[in-house]
Tab-separated table of C-alpha atoms in Angstrom:
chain	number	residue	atom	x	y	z
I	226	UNK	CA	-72.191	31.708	-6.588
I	227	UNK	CA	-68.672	31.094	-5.466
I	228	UNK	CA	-68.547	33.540	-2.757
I	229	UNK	CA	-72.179	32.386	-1.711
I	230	UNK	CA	-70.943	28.457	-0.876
I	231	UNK	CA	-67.969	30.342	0.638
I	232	UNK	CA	-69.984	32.064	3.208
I	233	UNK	CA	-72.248	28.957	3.893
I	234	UNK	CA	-69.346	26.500	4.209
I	235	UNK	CA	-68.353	27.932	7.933
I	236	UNK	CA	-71.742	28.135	9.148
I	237	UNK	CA	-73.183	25.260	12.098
I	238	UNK	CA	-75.750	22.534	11.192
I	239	UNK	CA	-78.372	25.045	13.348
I	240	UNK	CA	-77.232	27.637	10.708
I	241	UNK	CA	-78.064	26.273	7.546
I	242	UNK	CA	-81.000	24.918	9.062
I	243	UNK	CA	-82.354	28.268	9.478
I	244	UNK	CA	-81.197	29.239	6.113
I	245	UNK	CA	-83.200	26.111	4.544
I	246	UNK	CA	-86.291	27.410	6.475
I	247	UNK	CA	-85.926	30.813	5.392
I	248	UNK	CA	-85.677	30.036	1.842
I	249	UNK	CA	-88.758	27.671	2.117
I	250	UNK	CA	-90.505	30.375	3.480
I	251	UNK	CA	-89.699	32.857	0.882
I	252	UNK	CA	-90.325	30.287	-2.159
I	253	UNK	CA	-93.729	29.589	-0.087
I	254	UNK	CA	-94.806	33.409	-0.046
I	255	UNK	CA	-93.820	33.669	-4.192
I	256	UNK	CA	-96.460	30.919	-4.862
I	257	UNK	CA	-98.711	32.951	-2.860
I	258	UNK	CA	-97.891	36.202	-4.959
I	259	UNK	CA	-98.334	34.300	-7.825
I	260	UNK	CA	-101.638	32.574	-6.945
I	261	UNK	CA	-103.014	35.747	-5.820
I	262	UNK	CA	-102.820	37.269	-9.513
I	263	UNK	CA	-105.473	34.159	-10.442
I	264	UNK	CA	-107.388	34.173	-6.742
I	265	UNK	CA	-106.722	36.787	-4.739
I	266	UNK	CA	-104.365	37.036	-1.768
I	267	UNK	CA	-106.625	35.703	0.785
I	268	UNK	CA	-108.078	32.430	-1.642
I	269	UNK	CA	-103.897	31.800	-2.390
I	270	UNK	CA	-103.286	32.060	0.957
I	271	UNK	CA	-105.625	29.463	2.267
I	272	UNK	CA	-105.236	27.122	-0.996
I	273	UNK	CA	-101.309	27.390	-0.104
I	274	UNK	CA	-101.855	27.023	3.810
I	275	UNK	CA	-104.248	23.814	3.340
I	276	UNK	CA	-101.814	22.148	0.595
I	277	UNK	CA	-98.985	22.262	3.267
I	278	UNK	CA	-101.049	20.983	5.852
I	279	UNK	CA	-101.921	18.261	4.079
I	280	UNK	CA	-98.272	17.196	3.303
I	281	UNK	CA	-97.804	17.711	7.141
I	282	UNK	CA	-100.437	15.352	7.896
I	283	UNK	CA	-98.928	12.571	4.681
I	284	UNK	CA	-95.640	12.713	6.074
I	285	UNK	CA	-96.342	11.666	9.945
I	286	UNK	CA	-98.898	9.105	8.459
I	287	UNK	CA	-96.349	7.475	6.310
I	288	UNK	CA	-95.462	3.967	7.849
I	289	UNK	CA	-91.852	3.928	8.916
I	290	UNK	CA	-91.378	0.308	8.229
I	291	UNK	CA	-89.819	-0.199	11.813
I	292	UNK	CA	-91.368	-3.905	12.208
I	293	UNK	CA	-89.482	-5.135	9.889
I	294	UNK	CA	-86.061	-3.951	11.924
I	295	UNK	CA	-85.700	-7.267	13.433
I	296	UNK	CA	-82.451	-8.785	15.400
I	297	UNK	CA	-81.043	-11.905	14.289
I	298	UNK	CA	-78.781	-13.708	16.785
I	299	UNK	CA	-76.340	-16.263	15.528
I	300	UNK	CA	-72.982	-15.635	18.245
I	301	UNK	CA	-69.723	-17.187	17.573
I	302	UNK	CA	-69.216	-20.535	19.593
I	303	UNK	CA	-65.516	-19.883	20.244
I	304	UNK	CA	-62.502	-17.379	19.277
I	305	UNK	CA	-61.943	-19.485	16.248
I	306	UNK	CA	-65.568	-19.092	14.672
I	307	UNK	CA	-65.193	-15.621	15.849
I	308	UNK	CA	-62.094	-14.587	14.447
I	309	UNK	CA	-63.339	-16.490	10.706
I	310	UNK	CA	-66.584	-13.969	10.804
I	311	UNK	CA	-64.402	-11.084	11.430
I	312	UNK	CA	-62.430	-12.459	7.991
I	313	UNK	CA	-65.531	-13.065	5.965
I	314	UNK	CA	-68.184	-10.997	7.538
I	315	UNK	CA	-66.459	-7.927	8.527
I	316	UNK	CA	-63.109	-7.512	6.976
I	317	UNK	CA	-64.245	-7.758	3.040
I	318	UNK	CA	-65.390	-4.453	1.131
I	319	UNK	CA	-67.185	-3.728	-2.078
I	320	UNK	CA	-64.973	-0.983	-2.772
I	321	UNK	CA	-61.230	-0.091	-2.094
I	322	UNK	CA	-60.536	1.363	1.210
I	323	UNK	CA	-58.566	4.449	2.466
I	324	UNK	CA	-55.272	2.965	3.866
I	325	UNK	CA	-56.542	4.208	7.017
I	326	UNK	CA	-59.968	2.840	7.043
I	327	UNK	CA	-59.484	-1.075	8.291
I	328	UNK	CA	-61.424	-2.769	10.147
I	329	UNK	CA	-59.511	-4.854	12.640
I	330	UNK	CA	-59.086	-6.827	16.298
I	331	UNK	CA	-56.501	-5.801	18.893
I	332	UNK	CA	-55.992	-9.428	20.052
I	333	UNK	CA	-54.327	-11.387	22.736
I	334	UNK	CA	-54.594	-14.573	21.103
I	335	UNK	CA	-57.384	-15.841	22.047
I	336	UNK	CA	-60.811	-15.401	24.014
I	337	UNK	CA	-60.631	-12.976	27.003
I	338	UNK	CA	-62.237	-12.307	29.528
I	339	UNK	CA	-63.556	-9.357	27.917
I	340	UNK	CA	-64.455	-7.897	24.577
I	341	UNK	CA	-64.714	-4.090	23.808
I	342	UNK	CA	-66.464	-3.483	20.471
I	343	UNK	CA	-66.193	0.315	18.864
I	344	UNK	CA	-67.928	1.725	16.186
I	345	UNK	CA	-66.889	5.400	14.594
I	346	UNK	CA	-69.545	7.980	13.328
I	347	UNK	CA	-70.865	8.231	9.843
I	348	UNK	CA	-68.372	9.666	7.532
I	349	UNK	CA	-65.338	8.474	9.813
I	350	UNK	CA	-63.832	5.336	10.153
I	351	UNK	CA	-62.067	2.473	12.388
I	352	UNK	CA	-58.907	5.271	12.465
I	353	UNK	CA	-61.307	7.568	14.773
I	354	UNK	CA	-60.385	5.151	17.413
I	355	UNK	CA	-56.373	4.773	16.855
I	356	UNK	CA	-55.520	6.311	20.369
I	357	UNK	CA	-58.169	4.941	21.928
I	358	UNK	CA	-58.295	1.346	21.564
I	359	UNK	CA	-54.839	0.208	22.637
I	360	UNK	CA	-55.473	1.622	26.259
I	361	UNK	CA	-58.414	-0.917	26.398
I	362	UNK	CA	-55.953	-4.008	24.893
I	363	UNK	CA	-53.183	-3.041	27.351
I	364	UNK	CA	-55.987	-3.647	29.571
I	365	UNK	CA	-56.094	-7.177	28.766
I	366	UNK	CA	-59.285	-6.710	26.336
I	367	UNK	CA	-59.657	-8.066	22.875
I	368	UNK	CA	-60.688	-4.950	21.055
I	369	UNK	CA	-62.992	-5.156	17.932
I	370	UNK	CA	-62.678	-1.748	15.895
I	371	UNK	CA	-65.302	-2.261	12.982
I	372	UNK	CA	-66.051	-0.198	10.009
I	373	UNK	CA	-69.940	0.829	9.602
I	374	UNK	CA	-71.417	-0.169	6.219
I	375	UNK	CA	-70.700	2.546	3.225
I	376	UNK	CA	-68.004	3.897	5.178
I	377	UNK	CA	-64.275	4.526	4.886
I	378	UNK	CA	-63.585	4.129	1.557
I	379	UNK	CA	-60.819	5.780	-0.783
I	380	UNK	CA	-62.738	8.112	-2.633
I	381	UNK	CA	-64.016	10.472	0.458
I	382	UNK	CA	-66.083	12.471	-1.843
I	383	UNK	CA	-68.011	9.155	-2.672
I	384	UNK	CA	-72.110	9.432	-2.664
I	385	UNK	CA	-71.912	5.872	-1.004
I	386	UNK	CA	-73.731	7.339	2.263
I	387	UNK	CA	-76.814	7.968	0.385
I	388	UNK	CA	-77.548	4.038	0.311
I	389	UNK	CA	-77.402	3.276	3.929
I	390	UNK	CA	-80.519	1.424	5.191
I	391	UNK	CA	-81.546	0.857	8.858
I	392	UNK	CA	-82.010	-2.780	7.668
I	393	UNK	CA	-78.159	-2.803	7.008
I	394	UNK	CA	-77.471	-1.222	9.853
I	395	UNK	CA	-78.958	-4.054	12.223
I	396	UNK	CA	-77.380	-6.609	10.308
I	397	UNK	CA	-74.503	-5.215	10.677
I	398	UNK	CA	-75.223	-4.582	14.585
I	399	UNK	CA	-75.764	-8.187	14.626
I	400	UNK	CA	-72.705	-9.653	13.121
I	401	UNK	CA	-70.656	-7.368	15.115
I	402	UNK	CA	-72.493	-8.674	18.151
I	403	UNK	CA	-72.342	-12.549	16.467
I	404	UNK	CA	-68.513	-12.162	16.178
I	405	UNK	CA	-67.371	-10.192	19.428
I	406	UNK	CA	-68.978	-13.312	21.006
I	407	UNK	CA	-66.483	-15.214	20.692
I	408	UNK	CA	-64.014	-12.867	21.558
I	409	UNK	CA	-64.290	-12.229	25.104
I	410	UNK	CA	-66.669	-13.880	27.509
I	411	UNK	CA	-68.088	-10.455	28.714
I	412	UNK	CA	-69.163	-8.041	25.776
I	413	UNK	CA	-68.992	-4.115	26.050
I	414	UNK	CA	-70.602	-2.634	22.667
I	415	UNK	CA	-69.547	1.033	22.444
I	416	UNK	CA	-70.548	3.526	19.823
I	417	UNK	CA	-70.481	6.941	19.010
I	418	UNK	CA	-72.856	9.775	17.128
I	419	UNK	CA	-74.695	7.282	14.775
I	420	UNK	CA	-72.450	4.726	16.036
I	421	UNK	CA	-73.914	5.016	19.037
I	422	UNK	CA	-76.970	4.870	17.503
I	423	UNK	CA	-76.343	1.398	16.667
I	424	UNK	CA	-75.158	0.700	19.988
I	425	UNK	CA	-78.941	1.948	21.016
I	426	UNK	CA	-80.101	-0.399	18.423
I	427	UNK	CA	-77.851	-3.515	19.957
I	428	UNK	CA	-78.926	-2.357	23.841
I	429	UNK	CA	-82.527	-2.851	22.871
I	430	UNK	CA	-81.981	-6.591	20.972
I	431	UNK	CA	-78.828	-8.247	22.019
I	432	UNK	CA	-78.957	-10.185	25.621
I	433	UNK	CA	-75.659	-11.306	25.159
I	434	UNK	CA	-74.512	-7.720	25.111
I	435	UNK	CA	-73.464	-6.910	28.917
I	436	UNK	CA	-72.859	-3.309	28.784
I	437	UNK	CA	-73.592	-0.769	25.589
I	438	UNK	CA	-72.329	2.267	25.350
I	439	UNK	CA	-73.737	5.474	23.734
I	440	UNK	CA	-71.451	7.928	23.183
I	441	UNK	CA	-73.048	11.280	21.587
I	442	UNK	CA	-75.827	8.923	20.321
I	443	UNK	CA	-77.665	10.416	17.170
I	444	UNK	CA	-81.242	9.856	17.695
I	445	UNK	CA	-82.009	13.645	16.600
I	446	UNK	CA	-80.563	16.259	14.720
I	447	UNK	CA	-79.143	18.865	16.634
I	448	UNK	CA	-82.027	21.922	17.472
I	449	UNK	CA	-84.932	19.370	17.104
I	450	UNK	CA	-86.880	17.840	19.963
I	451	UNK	CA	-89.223	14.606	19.218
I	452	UNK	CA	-91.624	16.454	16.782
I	453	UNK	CA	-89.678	18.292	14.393
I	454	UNK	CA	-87.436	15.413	14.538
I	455	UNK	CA	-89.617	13.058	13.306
I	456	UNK	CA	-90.666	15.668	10.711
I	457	UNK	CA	-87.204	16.142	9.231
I	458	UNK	CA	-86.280	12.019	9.613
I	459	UNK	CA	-89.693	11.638	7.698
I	460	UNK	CA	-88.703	14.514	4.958
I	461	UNK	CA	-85.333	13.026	4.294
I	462	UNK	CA	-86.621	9.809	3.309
I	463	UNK	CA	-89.058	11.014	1.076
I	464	UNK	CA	-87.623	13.629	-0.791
I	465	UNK	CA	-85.029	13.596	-3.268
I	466	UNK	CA	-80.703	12.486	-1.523
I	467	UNK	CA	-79.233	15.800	-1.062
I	468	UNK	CA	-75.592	16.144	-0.449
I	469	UNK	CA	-74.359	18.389	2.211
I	470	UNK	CA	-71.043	19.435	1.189
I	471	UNK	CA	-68.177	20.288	4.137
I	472	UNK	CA	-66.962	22.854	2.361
I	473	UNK	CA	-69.793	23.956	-0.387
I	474	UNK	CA	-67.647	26.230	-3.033
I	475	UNK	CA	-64.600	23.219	-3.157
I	476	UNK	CA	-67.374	20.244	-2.669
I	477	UNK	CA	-65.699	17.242	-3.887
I	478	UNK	CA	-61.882	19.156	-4.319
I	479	UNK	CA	-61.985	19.826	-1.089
I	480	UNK	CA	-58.595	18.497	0.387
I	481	UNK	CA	-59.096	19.589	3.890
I	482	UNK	CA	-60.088	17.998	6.855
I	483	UNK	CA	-59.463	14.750	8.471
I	484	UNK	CA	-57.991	12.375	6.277
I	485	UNK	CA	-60.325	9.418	7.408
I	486	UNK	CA	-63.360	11.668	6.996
I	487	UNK	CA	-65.483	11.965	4.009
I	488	UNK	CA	-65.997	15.572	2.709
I	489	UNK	CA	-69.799	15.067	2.273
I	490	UNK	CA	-73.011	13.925	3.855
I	491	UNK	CA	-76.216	12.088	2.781
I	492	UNK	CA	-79.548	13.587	3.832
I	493	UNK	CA	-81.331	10.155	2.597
I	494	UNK	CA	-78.353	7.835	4.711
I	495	UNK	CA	-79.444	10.467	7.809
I	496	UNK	CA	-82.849	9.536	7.357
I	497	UNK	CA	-81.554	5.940	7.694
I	498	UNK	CA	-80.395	6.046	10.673
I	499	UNK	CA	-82.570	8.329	12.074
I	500	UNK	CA	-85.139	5.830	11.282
I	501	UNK	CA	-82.778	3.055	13.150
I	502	UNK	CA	-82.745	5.187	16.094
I	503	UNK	CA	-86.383	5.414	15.523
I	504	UNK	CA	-87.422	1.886	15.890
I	505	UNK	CA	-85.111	1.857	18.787
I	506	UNK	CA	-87.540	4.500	20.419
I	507	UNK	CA	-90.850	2.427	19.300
I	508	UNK	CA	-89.142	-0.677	21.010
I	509	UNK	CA	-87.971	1.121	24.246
I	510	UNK	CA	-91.954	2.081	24.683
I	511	UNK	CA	-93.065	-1.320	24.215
I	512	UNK	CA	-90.456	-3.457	26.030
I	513	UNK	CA	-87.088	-3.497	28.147
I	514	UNK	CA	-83.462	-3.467	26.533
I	515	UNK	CA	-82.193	-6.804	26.135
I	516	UNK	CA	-78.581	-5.782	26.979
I	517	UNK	CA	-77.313	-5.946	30.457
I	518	UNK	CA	-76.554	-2.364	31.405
I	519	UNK	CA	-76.255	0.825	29.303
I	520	UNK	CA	-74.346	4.034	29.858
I	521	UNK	CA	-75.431	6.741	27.454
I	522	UNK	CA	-72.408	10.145	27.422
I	523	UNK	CA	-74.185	13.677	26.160
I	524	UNK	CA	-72.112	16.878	25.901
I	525	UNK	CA	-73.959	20.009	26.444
I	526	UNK	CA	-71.650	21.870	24.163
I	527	UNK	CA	-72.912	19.245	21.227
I	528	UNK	CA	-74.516	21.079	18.803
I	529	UNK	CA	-74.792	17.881	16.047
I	530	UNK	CA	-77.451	15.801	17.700
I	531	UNK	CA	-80.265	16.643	20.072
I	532	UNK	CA	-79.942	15.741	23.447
I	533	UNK	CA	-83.481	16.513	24.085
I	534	UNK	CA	-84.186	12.951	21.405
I	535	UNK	CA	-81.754	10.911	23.035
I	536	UNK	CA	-83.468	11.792	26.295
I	537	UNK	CA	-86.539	10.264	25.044
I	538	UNK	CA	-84.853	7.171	24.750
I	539	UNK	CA	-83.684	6.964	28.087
I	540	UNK	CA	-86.712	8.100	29.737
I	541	UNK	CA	-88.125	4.658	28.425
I	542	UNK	CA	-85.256	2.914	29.337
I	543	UNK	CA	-85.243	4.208	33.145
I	544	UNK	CA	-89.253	3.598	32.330
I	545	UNK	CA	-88.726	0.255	31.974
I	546	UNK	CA	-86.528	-1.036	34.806
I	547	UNK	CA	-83.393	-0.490	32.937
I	548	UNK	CA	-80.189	-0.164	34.854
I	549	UNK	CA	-79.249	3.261	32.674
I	550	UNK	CA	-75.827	5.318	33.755
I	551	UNK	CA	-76.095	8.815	32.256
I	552	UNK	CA	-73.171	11.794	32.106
I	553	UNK	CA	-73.331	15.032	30.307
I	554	UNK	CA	-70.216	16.746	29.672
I	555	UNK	CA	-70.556	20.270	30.986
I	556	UNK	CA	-70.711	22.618	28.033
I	557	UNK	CA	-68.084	24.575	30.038
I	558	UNK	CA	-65.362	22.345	28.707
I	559	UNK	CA	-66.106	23.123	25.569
I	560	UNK	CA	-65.595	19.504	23.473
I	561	UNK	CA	-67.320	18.875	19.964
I	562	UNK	CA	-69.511	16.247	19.127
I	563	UNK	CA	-66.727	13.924	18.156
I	564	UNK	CA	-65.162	13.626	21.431
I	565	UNK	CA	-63.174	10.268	21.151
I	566	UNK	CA	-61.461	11.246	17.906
I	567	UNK	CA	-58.272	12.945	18.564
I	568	UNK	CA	-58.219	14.538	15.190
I	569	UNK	CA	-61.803	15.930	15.292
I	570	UNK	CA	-61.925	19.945	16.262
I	571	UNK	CA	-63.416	20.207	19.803
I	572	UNK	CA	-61.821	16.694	21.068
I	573	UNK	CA	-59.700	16.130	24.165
I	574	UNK	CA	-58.642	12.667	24.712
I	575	UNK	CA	-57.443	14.331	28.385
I	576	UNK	CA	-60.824	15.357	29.168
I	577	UNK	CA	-62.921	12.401	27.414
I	578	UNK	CA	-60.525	9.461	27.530
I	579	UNK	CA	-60.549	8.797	31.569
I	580	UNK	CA	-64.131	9.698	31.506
I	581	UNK	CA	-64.924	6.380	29.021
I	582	UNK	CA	-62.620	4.264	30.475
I	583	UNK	CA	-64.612	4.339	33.791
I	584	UNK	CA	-67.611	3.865	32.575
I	585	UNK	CA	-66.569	1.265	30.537
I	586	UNK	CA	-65.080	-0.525	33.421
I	587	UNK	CA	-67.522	0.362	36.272
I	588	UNK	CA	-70.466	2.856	35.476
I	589	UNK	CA	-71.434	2.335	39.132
I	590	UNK	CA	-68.012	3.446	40.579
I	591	UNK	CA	-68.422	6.412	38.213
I	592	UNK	CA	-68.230	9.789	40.492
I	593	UNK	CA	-69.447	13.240	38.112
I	594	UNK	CA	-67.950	15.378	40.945
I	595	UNK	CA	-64.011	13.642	40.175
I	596	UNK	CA	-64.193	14.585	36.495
I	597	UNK	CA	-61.440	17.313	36.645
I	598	UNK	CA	-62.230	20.944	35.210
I	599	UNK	CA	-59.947	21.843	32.211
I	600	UNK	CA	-57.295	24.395	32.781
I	601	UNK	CA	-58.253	27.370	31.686
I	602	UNK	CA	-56.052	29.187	29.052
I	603	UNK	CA	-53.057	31.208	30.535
I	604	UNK	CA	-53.940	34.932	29.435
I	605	UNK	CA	-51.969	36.545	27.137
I	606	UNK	CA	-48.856	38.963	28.654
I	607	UNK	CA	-49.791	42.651	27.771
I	608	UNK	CA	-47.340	43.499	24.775
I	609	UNK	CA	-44.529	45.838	25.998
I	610	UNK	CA	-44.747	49.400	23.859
I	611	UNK	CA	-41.960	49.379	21.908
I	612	UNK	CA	-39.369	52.276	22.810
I	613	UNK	CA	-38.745	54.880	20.402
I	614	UNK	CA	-35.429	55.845	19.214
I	615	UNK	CA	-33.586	59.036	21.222
């Protein structure tokens, strides 16, 4: 079994996908075989054929619960109020935290002219964003680096993902929103992979949001387009919390790494926010985003969240009247889906970094055609043979 969960642990998201599917399909064609010793294969077939069907047909009927994902405005009056939520609303945890994992505000002092929220992935932390925020504070921005709920505690093979909520999530969206305004009089909400999701979530409610920023939103699971995303958002909720192990033979021993990072994942806290990103989607087809502008970043190389789902999104957005600033990394430079981080694999800040401070300045100023090519890799010098004794 040990070598098993040593050959899974390298393999993509895509990869044990198809693995999952393959082993569904096998277990599906053993009930057959053994239903056919009773029926017959054709009866077992169809009896086996029509059961599935009919759990297709449950899950997309099963109510979501999205109406109840409802914003809840109460902003800061002034830095003061603002800077007391942070302390009581934001700052506290249930648990202890990994040293690295504080929330906290790069400040000037007081209110500024602008405010730069930033919200990490799920299984990361404030820490993803240690390079990045003091560029925006030399700026002149306050800079409000929250922790997502369940997140960045000590123990980072705790199960805590499994009881994320979307409900928590948009309360937390909210507060976040409440306190950053009071920190600057212009607010830029910027979030990455589910992050970003959030930030979708914020777009769509919060007026007093000026510009939200999706940065590798996850609205879909990588190799899924609107269909089979729903399907596996709607699976994950109903079915037993699964953990998805980094590294599958070490699981919780694992040691490797980031050392912000958690070394598992939640299939029921996916459905979660899935199901925030979700509502999101239902919202976007009914009515325009609330926020003032929104720039949404892709990566074609991004193999952790579907592109093709986020799309959706925007298409509703642009649908509506939206004023929607899109970029997709070129695949060609080769970055991962964590593209802000500068400890994640696949990341350069050289690449990414000027790229998001533009658009979080000016997405109209933003020019594709000026984002410079990485340098390619100097080849190798051919090794000299090595000269034989006379």
């Amino acid at each position: 079994m040990t070598e098993i969960m040593e050959w899974i642990g390298p393999l993509s998201v895509e990869q044990r996908t198809a693995m999952g599917l393959a082993g569904a399909a096998i277990a599906f064609l053993v009930v057959v075989g053994v239903l056919a010793i009773f029926l017959g294969w054709l009866r077992s077939l169809g009896v086996c054929v029509a059961l599935v069907a009919l759990a297709v047909v449950a899950l997309f009927l099963m109510p979501l619960g999205t109406s109840r994902l409802v914003s809840h405005p109460a902003p800061a009056a002034d830095y003061e109020a603002a800077m007391k939520t942070f302390e009581t609303e934001l700052l506290p945890s249930s648990q202890p935290l990994n040293p690295l994992c504080d929330p906290y505000v790069l400040s000037h002092g007081e209110k500024t002219k602008r405010v730069v929220v930033l919200l990490h992935g799920v299984s990361s932390c404030p820490h993803a964003y240690v390079d990045f925020a003091p560029l925006l504070h030399e700026r002149g921005d306050n800079v409000l680096v929250v922790r997502m709920p369940q997140n960045g505690y000590a123990d980072r093979a705790s199960d805590t993902l499994g009881k994320i909520t979307a409900e928590d999530l948009a309360e937390f969206a909210d507060r976040v929103v409440d306190t950053a305004a009071g920190l600057g009089d212009e607010v830029v909400f910027l979030g990455i992979s589910a992050g970003g999701t959030i930030a979708g979530w914020v777009a769509q409610n919060r007026s007093d949001v000026d510009r939200a920023v999706l940065v590798a939103p996850f609205f879909g699971l990588g190799g899924t387009g609107p269909w089979t995303n729903s399907a596996a958002m709607r699976a994950m909720l109903v079915l037993p919390d699964f953990t998805i192990w980094k590294d599958p033979a070490q699981r919780e021993n694992f040691q490797g790494g980031m050392a912000h990072a958690y070394v598992r994942q939640s299939t029921r806290g996916t459905g979660q926010i899935m199901r925030l990103g979700e509502a999101v989607a239902e919202q976007a087809a009914k009515g325009s985003p609330a926020a003032g502008d929104i720039v949404v970043v892709m990566n074609d190389a991004d193999t952790a969240v579907s592109n093709r789902v986020t799309d959706r999104v925007v298409d509703r957005w642009v649908a509506d009247g939206a004023d929607v600033t899109s970029y997709t990394f070129p695949a060609k430079f080769g970055l991962g889906h964590e593209i802000i981080d500068p400890e994640e694999p696949g990341a350069d800040p050289s690449i990414s970094y000027p790229v998001l401070l533009q658009l979080i300045d000016d997405p109209s100023a933003f020019d594709p055609a000026a984002v410079p090519m990485p340098m390619p890799e100097p080849a190798a010098a051919p090794a000299t043979p090595a000269k034989s004794a006379d």
